[in-house]
Amino acid sequence: MNDIIYPTVDLFLYDLRDGLGDNPDTVQENWDKFKQRMPESLHDRLKFDSGFESEYEELLPTRFDPFGNEFEDYEGFYYPVRMSDMYGLLLDCSVSDKRTAQPAKCIKQIKAEINRRLRETSATLGQTWLIYGQLPHPGQNPKDVAQICYNALFPWANWQDDFQGQGHLLGGTVFELDSFKLLLQEAANKSEDSAASKSRCFDSHHVIIILYPTDNAAKAGAELMYDWMRLFAYRAKILWAYGQTRELKHYLKQDYITIQDCLRQIRGNEHENLPLSQLKDILNQARSIVSDYTIDVDELGYQLRTIAINLDNYKKRIEIIAQKLTSEEFSAFAAQPTDIAFLANFSNLVTEKYLLQVEKDYENLSPGLQRLEFAIATIRGLVEVDRARQERRFQNNLTIFGWGLAAAAIVASLSPQFPYVTVPGEVLTTEVTPDTEAIASVESNPSLSASWNAPVLSLGYSLAAGLLFMAIASFCIKRKEQ
């Protein structure tokens, strides 16, 4: 009794086309990664967008591209689109037999077929699994079938923990399940589906299960594919942006510690005892984080606006779906009133928790930039004052030394004019002469110490004069500074 007729699994994948500050090379790289989710035979047929803003653009000339016939048990198609700054890809896969009831656990094989075609590539923004089919027996319990489908899709998941709500759609029953975990402070989930989250800072899976009462209702429900594509895109973008804010908050808090440390070191009069080298180290430390902190704060504000815009789009899309379900096209299948109010549970969660949390973080962390700029200005002023003081001291020393050197030079140049004591000479006879009246030859033979008297006295006078004038210059400079 837990069978489904024509069980179908739709995987909606979303990738970032271009983010804030992305250059053309990054945009091209994102496009190349997106193409890898599809077979190479489609690459030449995909339309690379011209760069102009496009709210919704189908990227294949034939809209859909069916799977090959290498596996006759399954059929499906690729449906790639571009939505503003995102790429979206729908992989639709179902069993080929449209009439024979299949066990609900066959969802596991259908998922394996989808993963095989993805070739282990993962979405950068997020993804949603949509399971739908027809219940073959009116007396079947939709919840029991949905639980089997969910466990076949994610064997490690817990229905009670992930259940978000249920409603009614075109006479059928619809269930929503979701799991969202941040990966900043915990290890990534080792489940088989964790590969889809390796490029993000969170692990998430989102599942919608719709069990229709008739084949016609299931066919009509398939026409909602274009609305689901947009709705799930807004949801994925909100969760991705919120995950980015958690990562940014982590970085900003680390930088905020450095800011507080810089302010602590220059608080009060403590900075007066800090050497110039340490002040420069503090200044360089503050400068090193100012650019990163500024960029991260701006990015936090950008992601806050991203959440708000996509939340508004999510709410509007729910209203569009609700209006469409009440139109004449779908009213024929309304065996019971349509109820998709459960979809608003997510928007309420975003409004009351995610959006409010990011707003408070932005308000609390933005002043850190002002404090950082104040710290840099203060430290820069201290460094300049200390540098000017050292330069003035150097100039004063040069002045004092110049005075002393000039005075010593003047005294040295005048010292030869000073009178000196004449050293008497000793008369020595060099040879015996018979002429008693002849004048004997003599030579002066002064002592060694006497020969150094003149230069030593000159040097002494020069040093004394130099020291005296250096003292006078130092005294004058100090009086002037006072």
Short mmCIF file of C-alpha atoms in Angstrom, two decimals:
data_model
loop_
_atom_site.label_atom_id
_atom_site.label_comp_id
_atom_site.label_asym_id
_atom_site.label_seq_id
_atom_site.Cartn_x
_atom_site.Cartn_y
_atom_site.Cartn_z
CA MET A 1 0.00 0.00 0.00
CA ASN A 2 3.02 2.30 -0.06
CA ASP A 3 3.29 2.59 -3.84
CA ILE A 4 3.39 5.57 -6.21
CA ILE A 5 2.38 5.83 -9.82
CA TYR A 6 4.95 7.57 -12.02
CA PRO A 7 7.24 8.77 -9.19
CA THR A 8 9.26 11.79 -10.26
CA VAL A 9 12.20 13.55 -8.62
CA ASP A 10 13.08 17.14 -9.54
CA LEU A 11 16.37 18.56 -8.32
CA PHE A 12 16.60 22.37 -8.44
CA LEU A 13 20.23 23.55 -8.34
CA TYR A 14 21.34 27.16 -7.93
CA ASP A 15 24.73 28.74 -8.63
CA LEU A 16 26.07 32.25 -8.30
CA ARG A 17 26.57 34.03 -11.61
CA ASP A 18 28.32 37.09 -10.25
CA GLY A 19 28.82 38.47 -6.78
CA LEU A 20 29.82 41.83 -5.38
CA GLY A 21 33.18 42.81 -6.88
CA ASP A 22 33.47 39.86 -9.29
CA ASN A 23 35.47 40.65 -12.42
CA PRO A 24 34.76 39.26 -15.92
CA ASP A 25 37.18 36.37 -15.36
CA THR A 26 35.25 35.28 -12.28
CA VAL A 27 31.94 35.55 -14.15
CA GLN A 28 33.37 33.36 -16.91
CA GLU A 29 34.66 30.85 -14.35
CA ASN A 30 31.21 30.65 -12.73
CA TRP A 31 29.66 30.03 -16.13
CA ASP A 32 32.13 27.25 -16.89
CA LYS A 33 31.38 25.58 -13.56
CA PHE A 34 27.66 25.79 -14.20
CA LYS A 35 28.04 24.12 -17.60
CA GLN A 36 29.84 21.17 -16.01
CA ARG A 37 26.54 20.07 -14.46
CA MET A 38 25.28 19.22 -17.92
CA PRO A 39 26.64 16.85 -20.60
CA GLU A 40 29.18 18.26 -23.06
CA SER A 41 26.71 17.79 -25.90
CA LEU A 42 24.72 20.70 -24.45
CA HIS A 43 27.61 23.12 -23.96
CA ASP A 44 27.58 24.51 -27.47
CA ARG A 45 23.82 24.96 -27.40
CA LEU A 46 23.74 26.92 -24.16
CA LYS A 47 23.32 30.66 -24.54
CA PHE A 48 25.95 32.60 -22.61
CA ASP A 49 24.19 35.75 -21.44
CA SER A 50 25.35 39.08 -22.81
CA GLY A 51 25.85 40.59 -19.37
CA PHE A 52 22.63 42.59 -19.27
CA GLU A 53 20.35 42.13 -16.27
CA SER A 54 17.80 39.39 -16.92
CA GLU A 55 15.08 38.48 -14.43
CA TYR A 56 14.39 35.10 -16.03
CA GLU A 57 16.01 33.73 -19.16
CA GLU A 58 15.94 30.18 -20.52
CA LEU A 59 19.39 29.13 -21.72
CA LEU A 60 18.44 26.37 -24.20
CA PRO A 61 16.79 27.16 -27.55
CA THR A 62 14.50 24.14 -27.09
CA ARG A 63 13.74 24.97 -23.41
CA PHE A 64 14.27 21.34 -22.31
CA ASP A 65 16.86 18.76 -23.29
CA PRO A 66 15.79 15.14 -22.68
CA PHE A 67 18.07 12.50 -21.24
CA GLY A 68 19.71 10.00 -23.57
CA ASN A 69 18.30 6.53 -24.09
CA GLU A 70 21.20 4.63 -22.54
CA PHE A 71 18.99 3.75 -19.54
CA GLU A 72 15.51 2.70 -20.62
CA ASP A 73 14.17 2.44 -17.07
CA TYR A 74 14.40 6.21 -16.52
CA GLU A 75 13.55 9.36 -18.42
CA GLY A 76 14.06 13.03 -17.73
CA PHE A 77 15.42 16.31 -18.96
CA TYR A 78 17.69 19.31 -18.22
CA TYR A 79 16.23 22.78 -17.85
CA PRO A 80 18.84 25.56 -17.34
CA VAL A 81 17.90 29.21 -16.73
CA ARG A 82 19.41 32.46 -15.60
CA MET A 83 17.71 34.59 -12.93
CA SER A 84 19.39 37.95 -12.36
CA ASP A 85 22.72 37.14 -10.64
CA MET A 86 21.99 33.39 -10.36
CA TYR A 87 21.95 30.32 -12.56
CA GLY A 88 19.30 27.68 -12.05
CA LEU A 89 19.21 24.11 -13.30
CA LEU A 90 16.36 21.63 -13.04
CA LEU A 91 17.14 17.94 -13.42
CA ASP A 92 13.88 16.04 -13.83
CA CYS A 93 14.02 12.25 -13.58
CA SER A 94 11.25 9.66 -13.34
CA VAL A 95 10.64 6.02 -14.12
CA SER A 96 9.74 5.29 -17.73
CA ASP A 97 6.63 3.25 -16.83
CA LYS A 98 3.88 5.81 -16.31
CA ARG A 99 1.09 3.40 -15.38
CA THR A 100 2.49 0.71 -13.10
CA ALA A 101 2.68 1.58 -9.42
CA GLN A 102 6.22 1.59 -8.03
CA PRO A 103 7.35 1.10 -4.42
CA ALA A 104 8.01 4.42 -2.72
CA LYS A 105 11.55 3.38 -1.91
CA CYS A 106 12.40 3.54 -5.63
CA ILE A 107 13.12 7.22 -4.99
CA LYS A 108 16.59 6.05 -3.93
CA GLN A 109 17.35 4.69 -7.41
CA ILE A 110 15.98 7.81 -9.09
CA LYS A 111 18.20 9.99 -6.91
CA ALA A 112 21.20 7.82 -7.81
CA GLU A 113 20.45 8.37 -11.50
CA ILE A 114 20.35 12.15 -10.97
CA ASN A 115 23.62 12.14 -9.03
CA ARG A 116 25.26 10.05 -11.75
CA ARG A 117 24.36 12.67 -14.33
CA LEU A 118 25.63 15.47 -12.12
CA ARG A 119 29.05 13.80 -11.99
CA GLU A 120 29.61 14.77 -8.35
CA THR A 121 29.35 18.50 -9.00
CA SER A 122 27.79 20.63 -6.26
CA ALA A 123 25.69 23.80 -6.24
CA THR A 124 27.25 26.94 -4.77
CA LEU A 125 24.03 28.56 -3.52
CA GLY A 126 21.81 25.65 -2.63
CA GLN A 127 19.35 23.08 -3.90
CA THR A 128 15.83 21.72 -3.38
CA TRP A 129 14.48 18.23 -3.98
CA LEU A 130 10.88 18.02 -5.22
CA ILE A 131 9.24 14.56 -5.21
CA TYR A 132 5.79 14.05 -6.66
CA GLY A 133 3.57 11.29 -7.99
CA GLN A 134 0.08 9.80 -7.89
CA LEU A 135 -1.25 7.63 -5.09
CA PRO A 136 -2.82 4.50 -6.68
CA HIS A 137 -5.29 3.82 -3.85
CA PRO A 138 -7.67 6.37 -2.30
CA GLY A 139 -7.25 4.83 1.14
CA GLN A 140 -3.47 5.31 1.27
CA ASN A 141 -2.00 7.41 4.05
CA PRO A 142 -0.02 10.19 2.31
CA LYS A 143 2.19 10.73 5.36
CA ASP A 144 3.35 7.11 5.44
CA VAL A 145 4.28 7.25 1.76
CA ALA A 146 6.01 10.60 2.19
CA GLN A 147 8.09 9.26 5.08
CA ILE A 148 9.29 6.35 2.97
CA CYS A 149 10.19 8.71 0.12
CA TYR A 150 12.10 11.00 2.48
CA ASN A 151 14.04 8.16 4.08
CA ALA A 152 14.88 6.79 0.64
CA LEU A 153 16.19 10.23 -0.36
CA PHE A 154 18.15 10.84 2.87
CA PRO A 155 18.56 7.64 4.93
CA TRP A 156 20.36 9.47 7.77
CA ALA A 157 17.67 12.18 8.13
CA ASN A 158 15.01 12.32 10.85
CA TRP A 159 11.45 13.05 9.76
CA GLN A 160 10.38 14.49 13.11
CA ASP A 161 13.32 16.87 13.33
CA ASP A 162 13.13 18.08 9.72
CA PHE A 163 9.36 18.34 9.30
CA GLN A 164 8.33 21.97 8.61
CA GLY A 165 4.66 21.67 7.71
CA GLN A 166 2.08 20.29 5.29
CA GLY A 167 -0.80 21.51 3.19
CA HIS A 168 -3.02 20.71 0.22
CA LEU A 169 -2.31 21.29 -3.45
CA LEU A 170 -4.70 20.41 -6.34
CA GLY A 171 -6.46 17.86 -4.20
CA GLY A 172 -3.21 16.27 -3.08
CA THR A 173 -1.14 16.48 0.08
CA VAL A 174 2.14 18.35 0.19
CA PHE A 175 4.88 18.08 2.83
CA GLU A 176 7.92 20.31 3.46
CA LEU A 177 11.09 19.17 5.22
CA ASP A 178 14.27 21.09 5.83
CA SER A 179 17.61 20.82 7.61
CA PHE A 180 19.99 23.76 7.96
CA LYS A 181 23.26 23.63 9.91
CA LEU A 182 26.07 26.15 9.99
CA LEU A 183 29.55 24.68 9.57
CA LEU A 184 31.63 27.44 11.16
CA GLN A 185 32.17 25.74 14.49
CA GLU A 186 31.46 22.13 13.65
CA ALA A 187 32.72 19.49 11.27
CA ALA A 188 30.98 19.01 7.96
CA ASN A 189 28.40 16.24 7.72
CA LYS A 190 29.96 13.05 6.41
CA SER A 191 26.78 12.02 4.67
CA GLU A 192 26.71 11.25 0.97
CA ASP A 193 24.98 14.57 0.31
CA SER A 194 27.57 16.70 2.13
CA ALA A 195 29.53 17.15 -1.11
CA ALA A 196 26.89 19.63 -2.18
CA SER A 197 27.83 21.88 0.72
CA LYS A 198 31.62 21.80 0.62
CA SER A 199 31.78 25.18 -1.11
CA ARG A 200 29.43 26.79 1.43
CA CYS A 201 29.67 27.52 5.14
CA PHE A 202 26.48 25.56 5.89
CA ASP A 203 24.97 22.15 5.27
CA SER A 204 21.38 22.13 4.12
CA HIS A 205 18.83 20.01 2.34
CA HIS A 206 15.30 21.07 1.47
CA VAL A 207 12.59 18.66 0.31
CA ILE A 208 9.03 19.10 -0.98
CA ILE A 209 6.89 15.97 -1.41
CA ILE A 210 3.56 16.21 -3.28
CA LEU A 211 1.24 13.19 -3.55
CA TYR A 212 -1.62 13.77 -5.99
CA PRO A 213 -4.91 11.84 -6.09
CA THR A 214 -5.17 11.62 -9.89
CA ASP A 215 -2.98 11.57 -12.96
CA ASN A 216 -4.53 14.81 -14.28
CA ALA A 217 -3.81 16.61 -11.02
CA ALA A 218 -0.18 15.46 -11.20
CA LYS A 219 0.12 16.77 -14.76
CA ALA A 220 -1.40 20.12 -13.77
CA GLY A 221 0.95 20.34 -10.78
CA ALA A 222 3.92 19.88 -13.10
CA GLU A 223 3.02 23.23 -14.67
CA LEU A 224 4.06 24.92 -11.44
CA MET A 225 7.67 24.05 -12.23
CA TYR A 226 8.48 27.61 -13.33
CA ASP A 227 7.12 29.05 -10.10
CA TRP A 228 9.00 26.50 -8.02
CA MET A 229 12.19 27.43 -9.87
CA ARG A 230 11.88 31.04 -8.75
CA LEU A 231 10.57 30.34 -5.24
CA PHE A 232 13.34 27.89 -4.37
CA ALA A 233 15.94 30.27 -5.86
CA TYR A 234 14.92 33.04 -3.46
CA ARG A 235 15.01 30.58 -0.60
CA ALA A 236 18.47 29.31 -1.52
CA LYS A 237 19.80 32.86 -1.90
CA ILE A 238 18.49 33.84 1.54
CA LEU A 239 20.15 30.89 3.27
CA TRP A 240 23.39 31.39 1.35
CA ALA A 241 23.48 35.09 2.24
CA TYR A 242 22.76 34.30 5.89
CA GLY A 243 25.59 31.77 5.90
CA GLN A 244 27.90 34.43 4.47
CA THR A 245 26.94 36.82 7.27
CA ARG A 246 27.84 34.21 9.91
CA GLU A 247 31.25 33.80 8.34
CA LEU A 248 31.74 37.56 8.07
CA LYS A 249 30.72 38.01 11.71
CA HIS A 250 33.35 35.46 12.73
CA TYR A 251 36.08 37.40 10.88
CA LEU A 252 34.87 40.78 12.17
CA LYS A 253 34.86 39.59 15.78
CA GLN A 254 38.47 38.46 15.42
CA ASP A 255 39.45 41.85 14.00
CA TYR A 256 37.46 43.61 16.72
CA ILE A 257 39.70 41.96 19.32
CA THR A 258 42.72 43.51 17.60
CA ILE A 259 41.01 46.91 17.53
CA GLN A 260 40.30 46.75 21.25
CA ASP A 261 43.91 45.75 21.91
CA CYS A 262 45.19 48.76 19.96
CA LEU A 263 42.90 51.10 21.88
CA ARG A 264 43.93 49.56 25.18
CA GLN A 265 47.61 50.23 24.50
CA ILE A 266 47.07 53.94 23.84
CA ARG A 267 44.50 54.50 26.56
CA GLY A 268 45.24 57.23 29.15
CA ASN A 269 48.87 58.23 29.54
CA GLU A 270 50.32 54.76 29.00
CA HIS A 271 51.38 55.63 25.46
CA GLU A 272 53.81 58.27 26.77
CA ASN A 273 56.11 55.52 28.00
CA LEU A 274 55.97 53.54 24.78
CA PRO A 275 59.01 53.73 22.50
CA LEU A 276 58.62 54.91 18.94
CA SER A 277 59.25 51.41 17.56
CA GLN A 278 56.36 49.96 19.56
CA LEU A 279 54.04 52.78 18.50
CA LYS A 280 54.92 52.04 14.89
CA ASP A 281 54.15 48.34 15.44
CA ILE A 282 50.72 49.22 16.85
CA LEU A 283 50.09 51.57 13.90
CA ASN A 284 51.07 48.90 11.35
CA GLN A 285 48.86 46.38 13.12
CA ALA A 286 45.87 48.73 12.94
CA ARG A 287 46.54 49.59 9.30
CA SER A 288 46.75 45.90 8.39
CA ILE A 289 43.15 45.23 9.45
CA VAL A 290 41.46 48.49 8.48
CA SER A 291 41.01 47.49 4.83
CA ASP A 292 39.79 43.98 5.68
CA TYR A 293 37.42 45.28 8.35
CA THR A 294 36.01 47.91 5.99
CA ILE A 295 35.41 45.37 3.24
CA ASP A 296 33.82 42.87 5.64
CA VAL A 297 31.49 45.48 7.16
CA ASP A 298 30.39 46.60 3.68
CA GLU A 299 29.91 42.96 2.67
CA LEU A 300 27.82 42.36 5.80
CA GLY A 301 25.56 45.27 4.83
CA TYR A 302 25.35 43.94 1.26
CA GLN A 303 24.28 40.47 2.44
CA LEU A 304 21.74 42.07 4.78
CA ARG A 305 20.14 43.80 1.80
CA THR A 306 20.32 40.55 -0.19
CA ILE A 307 18.32 38.74 2.48
CA ALA A 308 15.73 41.52 2.62
CA ILE A 309 15.27 41.68 -1.17
CA ASN A 310 14.98 37.92 -1.64
CA LEU A 311 12.63 37.62 1.33
CA ASP A 312 10.32 40.13 -0.31
CA ASN A 313 10.53 38.22 -3.60
CA TYR A 314 9.82 34.95 -1.78
CA LYS A 315 6.65 36.36 -0.23
CA LYS A 316 5.46 37.77 -3.56
CA ARG A 317 6.05 34.45 -5.33
CA ILE A 318 3.94 32.62 -2.73
CA GLU A 319 1.11 35.06 -3.45
CA ILE A 320 1.49 34.47 -7.20
CA ILE A 321 1.32 30.69 -6.71
CA ALA A 322 -1.73 31.01 -4.46
CA GLN A 323 -3.52 33.18 -7.05
CA LYS A 324 -2.61 30.78 -9.85
CA LEU A 325 -4.02 27.83 -7.93
CA THR A 326 -7.38 29.59 -7.66
CA SER A 327 -7.54 30.30 -11.40
CA GLU A 328 -9.83 28.45 -13.75
CA GLU A 329 -6.93 26.37 -15.07
CA PHE A 330 -6.40 24.69 -11.72
CA SER A 331 -9.79 25.02 -10.03
CA ALA A 332 -11.08 21.80 -11.66
CA PHE A 333 -8.68 19.78 -9.52
CA ALA A 334 -9.60 21.44 -6.23
CA ALA A 335 -11.27 18.48 -4.54
CA GLN A 336 -10.44 20.29 -1.31
CA PRO A 337 -9.33 23.89 -0.65
CA THR A 338 -5.75 24.68 -1.59
CA ASP A 339 -3.57 25.35 1.43
CA ILE A 340 0.06 26.37 0.97
CA ALA A 341 0.29 28.47 4.12
CA PHE A 342 3.13 26.25 5.32
CA LEU A 343 5.42 27.95 2.80
CA ALA A 344 5.16 31.12 4.88
CA ASN A 345 6.83 29.36 7.81
CA PHE A 346 10.20 29.96 6.17
CA SER A 347 9.56 33.66 5.55
CA ASN A 348 8.45 34.06 9.17
CA LEU A 349 11.65 32.37 10.35
CA VAL A 350 13.77 34.68 8.20
CA THR A 351 11.93 37.78 9.43
CA GLU A 352 11.98 36.89 13.11
CA LYS A 353 15.42 35.30 13.34
CA TYR A 354 17.82 35.58 10.40
CA LEU A 355 17.07 39.12 9.27
CA LEU A 356 16.84 40.46 12.81
CA GLN A 357 20.10 38.79 13.81
CA VAL A 358 22.02 40.21 10.85
CA GLU A 359 20.61 43.70 11.47
CA LYS A 360 21.81 43.61 15.10
CA ASP A 361 25.23 42.31 14.06
CA TYR A 362 25.59 45.12 11.54
CA GLU A 363 24.62 47.73 14.14
CA ASN A 364 27.02 46.30 16.71
CA LEU A 365 30.02 45.77 14.43
CA SER A 366 29.85 48.93 12.32
CA PRO A 367 31.13 51.20 15.16
CA GLY A 368 34.28 49.09 15.21
CA LEU A 369 35.35 50.80 11.99
CA GLN A 370 35.05 54.22 13.62
CA ARG A 371 37.06 53.01 16.60
CA LEU A 372 39.70 51.61 14.31
CA GLU A 373 39.97 54.89 12.41
CA PHE A 374 40.22 56.76 15.73
CA ALA A 375 42.98 54.41 16.90
CA ILE A 376 44.94 54.89 13.67
CA ALA A 377 44.59 58.69 13.81
CA THR A 378 45.66 58.76 17.47
CA ILE A 379 48.64 56.49 17.00
CA ARG A 380 49.70 58.32 13.85
CA GLY A 381 49.63 61.60 15.80
CA LEU A 382 51.71 60.09 18.59
CA VAL A 383 54.24 58.76 16.11
CA GLU A 384 54.50 62.12 14.37
CA VAL A 385 54.98 63.95 17.69
CA ASP A 386 57.65 61.51 18.80
CA ARG A 387 59.38 61.72 15.44
CA ALA A 388 59.33 65.55 15.54
CA ARG A 389 60.74 65.46 19.08
CA GLN A 390 63.59 63.23 17.98
CA GLU A 391 64.29 65.38 14.94
CA ARG A 392 64.34 68.53 17.09
CA ARG A 393 66.69 66.86 19.57
CA PHE A 394 68.97 65.88 16.70
CA GLN A 395 68.97 69.44 15.35
CA ASN A 396 69.76 70.84 18.81
CA ASN A 397 72.65 68.42 19.19
CA LEU A 398 73.99 69.49 15.82
CA THR A 399 73.74 73.15 16.86
CA ILE A 400 75.53 72.54 20.17
CA PHE A 401 78.24 70.52 18.49
CA GLY A 402 78.61 73.18 15.78
CA TRP A 403 79.12 75.92 18.36
CA GLY A 404 81.77 73.90 20.16
CA LEU A 405 83.53 72.95 16.94
CA ALA A 406 83.59 76.55 15.71
CA ALA A 407 84.95 77.82 19.01
CA ALA A 408 87.63 75.15 19.10
CA ALA A 409 88.64 75.95 15.53
CA ILE A 410 88.96 79.65 16.27
CA VAL A 411 91.06 79.06 19.37
CA ALA A 412 93.24 76.59 17.49
CA SER A 413 93.91 79.12 14.75
CA LEU A 414 94.88 81.82 17.30
CA SER A 415 97.02 79.64 19.59
CA PRO A 416 100.33 80.20 17.64
CA GLN A 417 100.12 83.91 18.61
CA PHE A 418 100.29 83.06 22.31
CA PRO A 419 103.77 83.63 24.04
CA TYR A 420 105.82 80.56 24.91
CA VAL A 421 108.86 80.12 27.26
CA THR A 422 112.21 79.98 25.30
CA VAL A 423 114.18 76.90 26.06
CA PRO A 424 117.90 77.73 26.70
CA GLY A 425 120.44 76.00 24.49
CA GLU A 426 123.60 74.15 25.64
CA VAL A 427 126.92 75.18 23.96
CA LEU A 428 128.84 72.21 22.67
CA THR A 429 132.31 72.34 21.15
CA THR A 430 132.51 70.20 18.15
CA GLU A 431 136.29 70.27 17.61
CA VAL A 432 139.53 71.68 19.07
CA THR A 433 140.97 74.71 17.24
CA PRO A 434 144.28 76.44 17.78
CA ASP A 435 142.61 79.76 17.19
CA THR A 436 141.54 80.93 20.62
CA GLU A 437 139.58 83.80 19.18
CA ALA A 438 137.54 81.68 16.83
CA ILE A 439 133.83 81.34 17.56
CA ALA A 440 132.89 77.87 18.49
CA SER A 441 129.98 76.18 16.64
CA VAL A 442 127.00 75.35 18.83
CA GLU A 443 123.65 73.45 18.35
CA SER A 444 120.38 73.55 20.24
CA ASN A 445 119.35 70.25 21.82
CA PRO A 446 116.04 70.82 23.64
CA SER A 447 114.34 68.02 25.64
CA LEU A 448 111.46 65.89 24.07
CA SER A 449 108.84 67.11 26.56
CA ALA A 450 109.62 70.71 25.81
CA SER A 451 108.99 70.16 22.08
CA TRP A 452 105.35 69.05 22.76
CA ASN A 453 104.40 71.98 24.93
CA ALA A 454 103.04 74.16 22.12
CA PRO A 455 100.65 71.62 20.46
CA VAL A 456 99.42 70.31 23.81
CA LEU A 457 98.63 73.78 25.02
CA SER A 458 96.88 74.57 21.70
CA LEU A 459 94.78 71.44 21.99
CA GLY A 460 93.89 72.20 25.57
CA TYR A 461 92.81 75.73 24.76
CA SER A 462 90.66 74.43 21.83
CA LEU A 463 88.91 71.77 23.94
CA ALA A 464 88.24 74.20 26.74
CA ALA A 465 86.80 76.75 24.37
CA GLY A 466 84.71 74.12 22.57
CA LEU A 467 83.23 72.72 25.80
CA LEU A 468 82.52 76.18 27.10
CA PHE A 469 80.61 77.24 23.99
CA MET A 470 78.74 73.90 23.85
CA ALA A 471 77.55 74.53 27.41
CA ILE A 472 76.52 78.07 26.48
CA ALA A 473 74.64 76.82 23.39
CA SER A 474 72.86 74.09 25.39
CA PHE A 475 71.79 76.63 28.01
CA CYS A 476 70.47 79.02 25.37
CA ILE A 477 68.49 76.27 23.61
CA LYS A 478 66.89 75.11 26.83
CA ARG A 479 65.88 78.67 27.75
CA LYS A 480 64.37 79.11 24.30
CA GLU A 481 62.31 75.90 24.51
CA GLN A 482 60.98 76.91 27.90
#
